mmCIF file of C-alpha atoms and ligand atoms in Angstrom:
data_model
loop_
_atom_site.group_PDB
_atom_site.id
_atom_site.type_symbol
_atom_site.label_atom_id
_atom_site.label_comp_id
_atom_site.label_asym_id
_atom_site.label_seq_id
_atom_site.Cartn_x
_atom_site.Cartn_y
_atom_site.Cartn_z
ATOM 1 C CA UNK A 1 -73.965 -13.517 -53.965
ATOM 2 C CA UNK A 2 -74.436 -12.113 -50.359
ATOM 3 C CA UNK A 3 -70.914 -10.337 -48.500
ATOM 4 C CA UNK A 4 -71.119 -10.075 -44.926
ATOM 5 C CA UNK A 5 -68.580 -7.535 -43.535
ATOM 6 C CA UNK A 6 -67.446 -7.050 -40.237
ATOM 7 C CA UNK A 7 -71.406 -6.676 -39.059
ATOM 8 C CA UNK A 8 -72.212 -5.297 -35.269
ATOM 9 C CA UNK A 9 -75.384 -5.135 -33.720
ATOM 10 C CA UNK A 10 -76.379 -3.823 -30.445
ATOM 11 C CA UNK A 11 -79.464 -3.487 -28.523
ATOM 12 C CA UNK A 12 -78.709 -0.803 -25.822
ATOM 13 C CA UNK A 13 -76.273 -3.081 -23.543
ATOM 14 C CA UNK A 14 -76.427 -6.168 -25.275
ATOM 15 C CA UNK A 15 -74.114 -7.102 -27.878
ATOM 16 C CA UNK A 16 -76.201 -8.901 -30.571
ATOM 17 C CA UNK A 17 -73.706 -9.343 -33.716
ATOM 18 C CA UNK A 18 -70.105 -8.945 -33.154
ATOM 19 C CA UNK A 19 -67.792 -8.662 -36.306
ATOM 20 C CA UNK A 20 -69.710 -10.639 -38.438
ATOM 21 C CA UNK A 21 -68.105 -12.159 -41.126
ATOM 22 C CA UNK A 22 -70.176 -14.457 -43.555
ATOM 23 C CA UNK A 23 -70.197 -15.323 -47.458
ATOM 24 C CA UNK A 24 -72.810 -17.115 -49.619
ATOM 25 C CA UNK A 25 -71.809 -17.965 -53.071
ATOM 26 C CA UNK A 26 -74.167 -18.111 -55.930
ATOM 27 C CA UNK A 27 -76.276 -21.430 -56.455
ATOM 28 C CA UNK A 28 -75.434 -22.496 -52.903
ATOM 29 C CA UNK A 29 -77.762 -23.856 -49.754
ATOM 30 C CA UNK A 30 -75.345 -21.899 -46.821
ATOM 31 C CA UNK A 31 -76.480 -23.422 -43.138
ATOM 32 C CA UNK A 32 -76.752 -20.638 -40.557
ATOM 33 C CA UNK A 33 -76.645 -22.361 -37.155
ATOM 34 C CA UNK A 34 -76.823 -21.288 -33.430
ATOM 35 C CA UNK A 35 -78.233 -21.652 -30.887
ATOM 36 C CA UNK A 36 -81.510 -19.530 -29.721
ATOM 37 C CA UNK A 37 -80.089 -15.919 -29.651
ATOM 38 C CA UNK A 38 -77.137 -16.533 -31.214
ATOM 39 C CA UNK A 39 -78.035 -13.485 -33.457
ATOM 40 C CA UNK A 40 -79.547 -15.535 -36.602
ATOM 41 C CA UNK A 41 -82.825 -13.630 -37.026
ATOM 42 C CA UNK A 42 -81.222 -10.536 -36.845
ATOM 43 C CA UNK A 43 -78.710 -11.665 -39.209
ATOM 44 C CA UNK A 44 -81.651 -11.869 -41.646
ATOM 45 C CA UNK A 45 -82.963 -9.068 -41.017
ATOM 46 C CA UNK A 46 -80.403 -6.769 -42.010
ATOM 47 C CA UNK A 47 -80.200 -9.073 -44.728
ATOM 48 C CA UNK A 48 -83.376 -7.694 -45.760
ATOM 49 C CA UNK A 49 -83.122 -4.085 -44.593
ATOM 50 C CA UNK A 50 -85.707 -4.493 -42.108
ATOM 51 C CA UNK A 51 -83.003 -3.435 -39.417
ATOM 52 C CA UNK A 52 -79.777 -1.119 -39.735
ATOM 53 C CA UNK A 53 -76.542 -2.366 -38.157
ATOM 54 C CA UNK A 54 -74.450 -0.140 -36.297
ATOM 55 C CA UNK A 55 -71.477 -0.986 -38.550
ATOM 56 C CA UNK A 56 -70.163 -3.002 -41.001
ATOM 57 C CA UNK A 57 -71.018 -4.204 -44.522
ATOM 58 C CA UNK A 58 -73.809 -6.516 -46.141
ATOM 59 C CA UNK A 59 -73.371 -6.455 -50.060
ATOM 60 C CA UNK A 60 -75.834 -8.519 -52.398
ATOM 61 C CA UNK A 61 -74.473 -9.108 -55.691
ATOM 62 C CA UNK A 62 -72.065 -6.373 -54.905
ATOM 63 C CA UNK A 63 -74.830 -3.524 -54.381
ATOM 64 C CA UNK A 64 -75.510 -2.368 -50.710
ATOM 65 C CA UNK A 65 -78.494 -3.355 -49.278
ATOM 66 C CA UNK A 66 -81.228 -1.478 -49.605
ATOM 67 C CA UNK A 67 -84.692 -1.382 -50.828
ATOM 68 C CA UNK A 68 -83.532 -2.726 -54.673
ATOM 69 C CA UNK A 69 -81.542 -5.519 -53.135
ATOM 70 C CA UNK A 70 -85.257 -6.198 -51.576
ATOM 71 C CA UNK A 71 -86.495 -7.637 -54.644
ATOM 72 C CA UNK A 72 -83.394 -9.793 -55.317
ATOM 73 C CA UNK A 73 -84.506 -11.737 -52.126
ATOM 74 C CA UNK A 74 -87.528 -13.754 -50.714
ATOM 75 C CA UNK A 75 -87.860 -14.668 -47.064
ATOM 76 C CA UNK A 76 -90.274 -16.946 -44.863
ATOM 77 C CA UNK A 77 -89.680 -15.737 -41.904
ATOM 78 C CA UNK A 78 -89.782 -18.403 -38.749
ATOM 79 C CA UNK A 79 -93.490 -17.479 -37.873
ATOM 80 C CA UNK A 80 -95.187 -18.290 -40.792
ATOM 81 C CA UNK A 81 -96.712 -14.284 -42.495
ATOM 82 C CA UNK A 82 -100.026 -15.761 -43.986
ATOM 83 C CA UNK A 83 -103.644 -14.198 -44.147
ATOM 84 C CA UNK A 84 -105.805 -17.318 -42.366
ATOM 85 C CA UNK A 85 -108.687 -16.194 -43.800
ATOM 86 C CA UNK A 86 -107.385 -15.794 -47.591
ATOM 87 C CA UNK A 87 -106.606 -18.786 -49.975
ATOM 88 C CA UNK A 88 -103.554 -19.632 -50.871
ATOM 89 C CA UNK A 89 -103.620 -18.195 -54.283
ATOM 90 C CA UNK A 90 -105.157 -15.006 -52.942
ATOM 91 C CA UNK A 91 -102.152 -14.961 -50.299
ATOM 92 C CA UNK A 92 -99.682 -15.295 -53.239
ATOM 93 C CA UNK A 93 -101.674 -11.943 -55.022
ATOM 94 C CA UNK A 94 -101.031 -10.071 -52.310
ATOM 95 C CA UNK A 95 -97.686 -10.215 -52.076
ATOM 96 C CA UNK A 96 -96.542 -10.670 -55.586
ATOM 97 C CA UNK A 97 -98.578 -7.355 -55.999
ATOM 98 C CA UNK A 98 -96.516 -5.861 -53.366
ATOM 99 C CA UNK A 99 -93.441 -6.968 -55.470
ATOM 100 C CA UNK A 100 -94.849 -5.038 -58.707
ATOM 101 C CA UNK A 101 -96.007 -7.703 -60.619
ATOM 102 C CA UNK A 102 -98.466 -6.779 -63.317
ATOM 103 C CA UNK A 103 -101.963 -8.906 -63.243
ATOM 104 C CA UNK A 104 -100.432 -11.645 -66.305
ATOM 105 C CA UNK A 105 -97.020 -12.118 -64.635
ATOM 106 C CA UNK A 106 -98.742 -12.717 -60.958
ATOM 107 C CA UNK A 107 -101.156 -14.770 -62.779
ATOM 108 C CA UNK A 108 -97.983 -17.141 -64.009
ATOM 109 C CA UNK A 109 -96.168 -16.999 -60.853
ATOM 110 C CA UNK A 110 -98.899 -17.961 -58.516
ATOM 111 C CA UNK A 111 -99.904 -20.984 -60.858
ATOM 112 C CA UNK A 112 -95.588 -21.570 -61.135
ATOM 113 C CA UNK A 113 -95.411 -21.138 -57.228
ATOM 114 C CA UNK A 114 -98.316 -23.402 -56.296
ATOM 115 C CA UNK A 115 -96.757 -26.162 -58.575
ATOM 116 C CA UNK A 116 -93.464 -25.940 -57.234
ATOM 117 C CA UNK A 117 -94.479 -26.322 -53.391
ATOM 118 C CA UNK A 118 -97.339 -28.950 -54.584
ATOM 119 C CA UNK A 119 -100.555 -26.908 -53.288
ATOM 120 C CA UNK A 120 -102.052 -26.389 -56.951
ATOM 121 C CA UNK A 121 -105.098 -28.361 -55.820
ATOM 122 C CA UNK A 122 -105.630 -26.167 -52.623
ATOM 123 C CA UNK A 123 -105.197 -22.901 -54.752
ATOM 124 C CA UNK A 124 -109.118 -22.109 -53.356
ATOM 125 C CA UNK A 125 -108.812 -23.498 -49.647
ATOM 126 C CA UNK A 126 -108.481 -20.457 -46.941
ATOM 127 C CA UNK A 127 -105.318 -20.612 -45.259
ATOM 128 C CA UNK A 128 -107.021 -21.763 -41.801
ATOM 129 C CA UNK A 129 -108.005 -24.945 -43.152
ATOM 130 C CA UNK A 130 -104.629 -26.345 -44.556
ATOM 131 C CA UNK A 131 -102.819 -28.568 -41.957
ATOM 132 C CA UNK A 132 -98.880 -27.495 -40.379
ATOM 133 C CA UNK A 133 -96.926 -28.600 -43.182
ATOM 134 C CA UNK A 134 -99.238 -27.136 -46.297
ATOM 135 C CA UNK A 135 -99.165 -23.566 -44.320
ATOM 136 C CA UNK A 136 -95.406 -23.772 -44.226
ATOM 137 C CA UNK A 137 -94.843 -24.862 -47.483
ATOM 138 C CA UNK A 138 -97.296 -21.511 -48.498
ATOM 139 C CA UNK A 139 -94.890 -19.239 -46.422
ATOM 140 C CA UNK A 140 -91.935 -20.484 -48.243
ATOM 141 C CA UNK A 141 -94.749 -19.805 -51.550
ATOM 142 C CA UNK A 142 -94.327 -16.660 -50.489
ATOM 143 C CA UNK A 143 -90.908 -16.034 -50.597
ATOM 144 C CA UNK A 144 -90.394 -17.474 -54.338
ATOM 145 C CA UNK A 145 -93.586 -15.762 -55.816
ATOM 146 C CA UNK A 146 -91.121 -13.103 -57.056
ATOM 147 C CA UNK A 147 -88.780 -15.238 -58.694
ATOM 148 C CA UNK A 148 -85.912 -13.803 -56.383
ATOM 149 C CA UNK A 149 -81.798 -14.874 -56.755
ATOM 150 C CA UNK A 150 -81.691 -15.385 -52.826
ATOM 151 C CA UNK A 151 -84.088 -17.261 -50.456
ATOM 152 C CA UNK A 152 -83.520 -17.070 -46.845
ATOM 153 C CA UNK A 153 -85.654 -19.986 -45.068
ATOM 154 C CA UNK A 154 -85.544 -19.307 -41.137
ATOM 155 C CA UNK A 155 -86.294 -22.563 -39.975
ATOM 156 C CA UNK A 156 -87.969 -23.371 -42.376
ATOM 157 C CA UNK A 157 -89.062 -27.604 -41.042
ATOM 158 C CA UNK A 158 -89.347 -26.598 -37.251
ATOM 159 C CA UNK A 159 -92.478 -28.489 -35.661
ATOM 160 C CA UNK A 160 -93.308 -30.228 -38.684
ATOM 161 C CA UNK A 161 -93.996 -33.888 -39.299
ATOM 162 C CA UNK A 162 -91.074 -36.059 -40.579
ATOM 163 C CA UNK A 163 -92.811 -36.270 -44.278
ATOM 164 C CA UNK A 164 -93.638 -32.513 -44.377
ATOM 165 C CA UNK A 165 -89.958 -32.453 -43.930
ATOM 166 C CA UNK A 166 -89.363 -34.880 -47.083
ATOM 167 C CA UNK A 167 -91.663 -32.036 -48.709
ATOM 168 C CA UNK A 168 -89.684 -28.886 -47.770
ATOM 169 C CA UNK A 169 -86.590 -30.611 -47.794
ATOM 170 C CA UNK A 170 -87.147 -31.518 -51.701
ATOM 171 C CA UNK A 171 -88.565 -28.167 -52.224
ATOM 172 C CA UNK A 172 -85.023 -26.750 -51.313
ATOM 173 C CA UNK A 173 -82.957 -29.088 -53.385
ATOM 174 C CA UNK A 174 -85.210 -27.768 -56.441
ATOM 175 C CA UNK A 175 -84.108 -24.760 -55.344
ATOM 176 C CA UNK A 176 -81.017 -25.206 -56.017
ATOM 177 C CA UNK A 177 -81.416 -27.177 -59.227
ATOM 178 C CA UNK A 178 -82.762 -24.148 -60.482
ATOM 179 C CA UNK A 179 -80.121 -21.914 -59.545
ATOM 180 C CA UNK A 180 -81.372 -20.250 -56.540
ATOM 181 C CA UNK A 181 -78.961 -19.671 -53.852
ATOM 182 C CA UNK A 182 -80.366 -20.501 -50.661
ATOM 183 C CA UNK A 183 -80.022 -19.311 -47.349
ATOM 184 C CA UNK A 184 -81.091 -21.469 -44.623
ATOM 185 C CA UNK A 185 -81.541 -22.000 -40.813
ATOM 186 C CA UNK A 186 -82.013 -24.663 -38.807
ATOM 187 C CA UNK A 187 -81.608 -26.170 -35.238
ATOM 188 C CA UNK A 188 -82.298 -29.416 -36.657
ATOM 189 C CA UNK A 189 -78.108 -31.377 -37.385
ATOM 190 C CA UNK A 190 -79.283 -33.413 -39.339
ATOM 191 C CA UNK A 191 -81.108 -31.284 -41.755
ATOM 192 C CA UNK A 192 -78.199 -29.017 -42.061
ATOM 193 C CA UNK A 193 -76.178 -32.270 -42.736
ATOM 194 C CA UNK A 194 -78.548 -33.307 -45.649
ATOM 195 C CA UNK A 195 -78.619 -30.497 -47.042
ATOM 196 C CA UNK A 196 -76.114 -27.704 -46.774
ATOM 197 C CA UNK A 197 -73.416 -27.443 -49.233
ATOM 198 C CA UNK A 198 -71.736 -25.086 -46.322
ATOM 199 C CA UNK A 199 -72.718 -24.097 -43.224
ATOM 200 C CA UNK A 200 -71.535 -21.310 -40.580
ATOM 201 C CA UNK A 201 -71.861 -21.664 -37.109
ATOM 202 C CA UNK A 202 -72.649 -18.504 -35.201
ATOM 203 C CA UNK A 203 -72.516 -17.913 -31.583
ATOM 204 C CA UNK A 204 -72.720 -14.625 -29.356
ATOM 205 C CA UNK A 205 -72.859 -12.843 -33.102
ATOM 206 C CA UNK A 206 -69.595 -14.311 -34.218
ATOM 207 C CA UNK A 207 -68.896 -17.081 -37.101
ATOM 208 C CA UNK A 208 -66.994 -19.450 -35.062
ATOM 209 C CA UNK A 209 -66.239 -22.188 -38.137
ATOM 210 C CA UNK A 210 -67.472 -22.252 -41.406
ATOM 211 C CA UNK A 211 -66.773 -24.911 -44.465
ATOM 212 C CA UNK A 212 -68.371 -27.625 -45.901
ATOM 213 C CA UNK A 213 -69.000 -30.576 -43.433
ATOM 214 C CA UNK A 214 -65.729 -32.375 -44.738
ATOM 215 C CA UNK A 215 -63.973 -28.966 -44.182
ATOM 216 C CA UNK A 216 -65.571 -28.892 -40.909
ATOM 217 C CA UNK A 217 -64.491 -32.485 -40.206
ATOM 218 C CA UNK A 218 -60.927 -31.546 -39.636
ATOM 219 C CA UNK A 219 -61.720 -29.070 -36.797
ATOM 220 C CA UNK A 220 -61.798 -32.524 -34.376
ATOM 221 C CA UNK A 221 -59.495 -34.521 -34.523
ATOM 222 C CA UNK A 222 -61.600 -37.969 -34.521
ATOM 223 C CA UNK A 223 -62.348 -40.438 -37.189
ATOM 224 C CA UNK A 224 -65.459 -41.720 -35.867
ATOM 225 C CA UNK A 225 -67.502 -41.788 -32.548
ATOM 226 C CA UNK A 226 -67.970 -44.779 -30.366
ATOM 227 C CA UNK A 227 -71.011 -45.284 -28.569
ATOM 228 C CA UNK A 228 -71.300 -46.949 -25.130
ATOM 229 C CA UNK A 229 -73.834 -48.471 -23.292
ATOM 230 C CA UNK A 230 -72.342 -49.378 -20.186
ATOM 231 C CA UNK A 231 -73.486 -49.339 -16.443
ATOM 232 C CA UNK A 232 -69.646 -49.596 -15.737
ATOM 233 C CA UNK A 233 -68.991 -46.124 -17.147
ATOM 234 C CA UNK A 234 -65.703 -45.269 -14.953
ATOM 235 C CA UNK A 235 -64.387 -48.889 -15.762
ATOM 236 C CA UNK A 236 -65.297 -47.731 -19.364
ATOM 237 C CA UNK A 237 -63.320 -44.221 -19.339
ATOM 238 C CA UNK A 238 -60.302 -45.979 -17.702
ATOM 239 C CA UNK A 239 -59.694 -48.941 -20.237
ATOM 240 C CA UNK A 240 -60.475 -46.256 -22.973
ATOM 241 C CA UNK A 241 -57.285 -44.259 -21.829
ATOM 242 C CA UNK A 242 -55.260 -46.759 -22.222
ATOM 243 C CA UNK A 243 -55.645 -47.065 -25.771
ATOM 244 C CA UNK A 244 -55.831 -43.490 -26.442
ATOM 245 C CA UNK A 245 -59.879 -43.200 -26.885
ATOM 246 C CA UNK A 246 -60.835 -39.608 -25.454
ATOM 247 C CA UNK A 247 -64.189 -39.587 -23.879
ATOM 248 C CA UNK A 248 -66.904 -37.244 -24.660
ATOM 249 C CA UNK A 249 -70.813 -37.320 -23.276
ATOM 250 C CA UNK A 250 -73.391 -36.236 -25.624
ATOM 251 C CA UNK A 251 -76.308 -35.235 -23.156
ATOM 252 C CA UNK A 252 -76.316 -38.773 -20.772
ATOM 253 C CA UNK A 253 -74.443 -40.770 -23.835
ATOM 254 C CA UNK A 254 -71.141 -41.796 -23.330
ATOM 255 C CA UNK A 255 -68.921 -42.233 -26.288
ATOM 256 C CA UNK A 256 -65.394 -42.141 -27.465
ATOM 257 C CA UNK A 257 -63.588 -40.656 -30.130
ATOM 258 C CA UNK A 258 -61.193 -42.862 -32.074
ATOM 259 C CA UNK A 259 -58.810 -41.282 -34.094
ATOM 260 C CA UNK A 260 -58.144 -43.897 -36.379
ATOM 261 C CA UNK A 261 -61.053 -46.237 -37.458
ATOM 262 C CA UNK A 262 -61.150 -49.781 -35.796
ATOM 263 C CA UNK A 263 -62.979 -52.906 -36.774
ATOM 264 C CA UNK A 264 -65.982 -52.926 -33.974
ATOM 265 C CA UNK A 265 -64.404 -56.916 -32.858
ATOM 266 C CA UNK A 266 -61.459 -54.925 -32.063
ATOM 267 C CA UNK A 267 -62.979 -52.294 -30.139
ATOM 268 C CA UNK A 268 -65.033 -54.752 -28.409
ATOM 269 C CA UNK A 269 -61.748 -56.626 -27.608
ATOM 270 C CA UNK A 270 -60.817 -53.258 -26.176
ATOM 271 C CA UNK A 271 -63.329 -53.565 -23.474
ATOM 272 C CA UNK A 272 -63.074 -57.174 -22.390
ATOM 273 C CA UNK A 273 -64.516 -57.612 -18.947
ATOM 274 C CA UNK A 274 -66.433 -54.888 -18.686
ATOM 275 C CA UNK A 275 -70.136 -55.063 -19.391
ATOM 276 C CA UNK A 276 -71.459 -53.336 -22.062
ATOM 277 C CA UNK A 277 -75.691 -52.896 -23.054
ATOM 278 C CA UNK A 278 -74.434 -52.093 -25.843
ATOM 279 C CA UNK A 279 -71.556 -50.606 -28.484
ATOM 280 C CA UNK A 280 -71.917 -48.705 -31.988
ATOM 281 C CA UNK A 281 -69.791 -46.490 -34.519
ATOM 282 C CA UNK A 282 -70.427 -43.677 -36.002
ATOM 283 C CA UNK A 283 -69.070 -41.016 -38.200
ATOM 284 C CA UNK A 284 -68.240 -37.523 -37.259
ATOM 285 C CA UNK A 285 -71.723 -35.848 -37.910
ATOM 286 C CA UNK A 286 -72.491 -31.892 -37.562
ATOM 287 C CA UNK A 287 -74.063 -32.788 -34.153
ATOM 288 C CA UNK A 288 -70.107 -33.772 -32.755
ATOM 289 C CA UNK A 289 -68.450 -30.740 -34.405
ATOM 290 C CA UNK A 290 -71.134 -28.213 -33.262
ATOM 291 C CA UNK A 291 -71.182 -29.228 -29.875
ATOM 292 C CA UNK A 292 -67.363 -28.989 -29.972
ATOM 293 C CA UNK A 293 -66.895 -26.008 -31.711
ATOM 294 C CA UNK A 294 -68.811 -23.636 -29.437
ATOM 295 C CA UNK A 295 -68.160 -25.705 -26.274
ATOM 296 C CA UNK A 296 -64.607 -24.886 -26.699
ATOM 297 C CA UNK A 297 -65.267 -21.081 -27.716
ATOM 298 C CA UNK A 298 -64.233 -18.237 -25.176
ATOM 299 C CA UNK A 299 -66.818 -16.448 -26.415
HETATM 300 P P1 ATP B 301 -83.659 -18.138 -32.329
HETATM 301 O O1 ATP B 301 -82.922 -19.365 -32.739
HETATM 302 O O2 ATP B 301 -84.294 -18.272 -30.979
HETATM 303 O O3 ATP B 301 -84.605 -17.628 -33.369
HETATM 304 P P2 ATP B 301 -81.710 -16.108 -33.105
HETATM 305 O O4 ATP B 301 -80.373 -16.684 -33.323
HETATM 306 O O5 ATP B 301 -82.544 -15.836 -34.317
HETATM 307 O O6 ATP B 301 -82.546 -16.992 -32.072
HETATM 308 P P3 ATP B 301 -82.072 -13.290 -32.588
HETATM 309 O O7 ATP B 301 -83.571 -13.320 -32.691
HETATM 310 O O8 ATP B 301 -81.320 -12.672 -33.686
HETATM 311 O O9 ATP B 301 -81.504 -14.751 -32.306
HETATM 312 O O10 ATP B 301 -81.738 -12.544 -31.223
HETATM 313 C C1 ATP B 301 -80.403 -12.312 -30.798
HETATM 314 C C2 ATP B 301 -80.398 -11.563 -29.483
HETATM 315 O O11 ATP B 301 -80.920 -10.245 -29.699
HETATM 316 C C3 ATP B 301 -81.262 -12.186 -28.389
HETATM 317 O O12 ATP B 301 -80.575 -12.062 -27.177
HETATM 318 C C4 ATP B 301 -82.502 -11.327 -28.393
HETATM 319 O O13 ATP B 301 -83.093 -11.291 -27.118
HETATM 320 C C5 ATP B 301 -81.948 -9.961 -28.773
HETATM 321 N N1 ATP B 301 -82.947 -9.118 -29.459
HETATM 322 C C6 ATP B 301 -83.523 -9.369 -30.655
HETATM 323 N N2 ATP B 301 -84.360 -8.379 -31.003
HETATM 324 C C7 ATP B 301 -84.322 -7.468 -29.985
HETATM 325 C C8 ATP B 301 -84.963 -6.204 -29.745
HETATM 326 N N3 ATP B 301 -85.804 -5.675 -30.623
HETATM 327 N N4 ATP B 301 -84.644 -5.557 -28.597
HETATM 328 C C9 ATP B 301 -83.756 -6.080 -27.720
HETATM 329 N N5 ATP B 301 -83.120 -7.252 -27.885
HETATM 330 C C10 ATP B 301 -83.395 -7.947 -28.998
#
């Protein structure tokens, strides 16, 4: 669906996209994660042809981007692009007019498109008096009103309440059911986790790892995470050694990667004499492999 070739983007002196290499395939939800600057937005907007790149190559079901590709695609961009003073259905004209939908088409899609993101019974209400969630899920409205083969969501559940998240999280999945490939960015793991059938993670411009989280998996070479509560945390580190447990802090967290998965009464045992608040397991999650990943990167 979307080829991303050896991509560079500069601004004057700073190097925004670097040799970009990224594929989505059809029907998929692709994660695009980084940290803030990592180059995502720009990404997406050459994606869209809303900025040139200096070099390199972004295809769309193998045509060059340009302003056809445009209607192949529907973004919500991170700030949501909504009139305040419109309703939603009048928001949805406007746009799916801009697309070159005649009057009966728009008429379907905005009835479709209100369904779909569950504001049919705020088709009336001005933008300015739906709450956080309702507004996003009318910028991501927005982007489907056309019907398009590719939605790019840039952050699409940032700020919002946990079951606005449910909301836009379903939204996505039907999505996909229906064959829409989806492209996606978050700062949020676990949302990536729950949803992503890949994901990419970008940093300085560059893909540093890409796969599917069990793909990604085998970039560390632990079978699960330990986590320590422990005001003895040197004690801790130095019985750890000894059994071949390699520490790792997660902001103040200490915790240690096993290799090969131990019943907790034997990791316990591990630790007789020191005292310990307290002692879980957990898998290798997205938050473990993207902290490693660009921690260990050069770039
Ligand atoms: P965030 O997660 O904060 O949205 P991002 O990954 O989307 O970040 P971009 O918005 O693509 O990052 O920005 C990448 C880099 O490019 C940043 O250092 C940013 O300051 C720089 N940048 C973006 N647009 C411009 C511009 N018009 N002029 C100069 N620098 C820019």
């Amino acid at each position: 669906m979307l080829q991303i070739t050896n991509l560079n983007k500069s601004y004057k002196s700073i190097i925004v996209l670097q040799d970009l290499n990224l594929h989505i395939h059809t029907g998929e939800i692709y994660g695009l994660l980084g940290a803030n600057g990592a180059g995502k937005t720009t990404t997406i907007n050459i994606i869209c042809n809303l900025l040139k790149a200096d070099s390199g190559n972004v295809k769309i079901n193998d045509q060059s981007v340009s302003e056809t590709t445009k209607k192949i695609i529907g973004i919500a961009p991170q700030e949501n692009l909504l009139y305040q003073t419109l309703s939603c259905e009048e928001n949805l004209n406007f746009f799916a007019k801009i697309y070159g939908l005649n009057r009966e088409t728009r008429q379907r899609q905005i009835q479709q498109t209100l369904t779909s993101v569950n504001l049919l019974d705020r088709a009336k209400s001005p933008v300015e008096t739906l709450s956080g969630g309702m507004r996003r899920r009318l910028n991501i409205a927005v982007a489907l009103v056309h019907q398009p083969q590719l939605v790019i969501l840039d952050e699409p559940t940032t700020g919002l309440d946990i079951e606005s998240r449910y909301e836009i999280w379903e939204l996505i999945r039907q999505l996909k059911n229906q064959g829409v490939t989806v492209l996606l960015t978050t700062h949020l793991l676990d949302e990536a986790e729950r949803l992503c059938d890949r994901i990419g993670i970008l940093k300085h411009g560059h893909i540093l790892a890409e796969g599917s989280l069990p793909e990604l998996r085998t970039l560390i070479p632990a079978s699960e995470v330990i986590l320590v509560q422990t005001s003895q945390k040197e004690q801790a580190i130095a019985r750890a050694a000894k059994y071949g447990f390699t520490p790792k802090y997660y902001g103040n967290e200490l915790a240690f990667w096993l290799s090969e998965p131990l019943e907790l009464k034997e990791i316990i045992a591990r630790f007789e004499g020191i005292e310990l608040d307290s002692i879980s397991r957990k898998p290798v999650s997205l938050e473990h492999i993207y902290l490693e990943v660009t921690q260990d990167s050069k770039l």
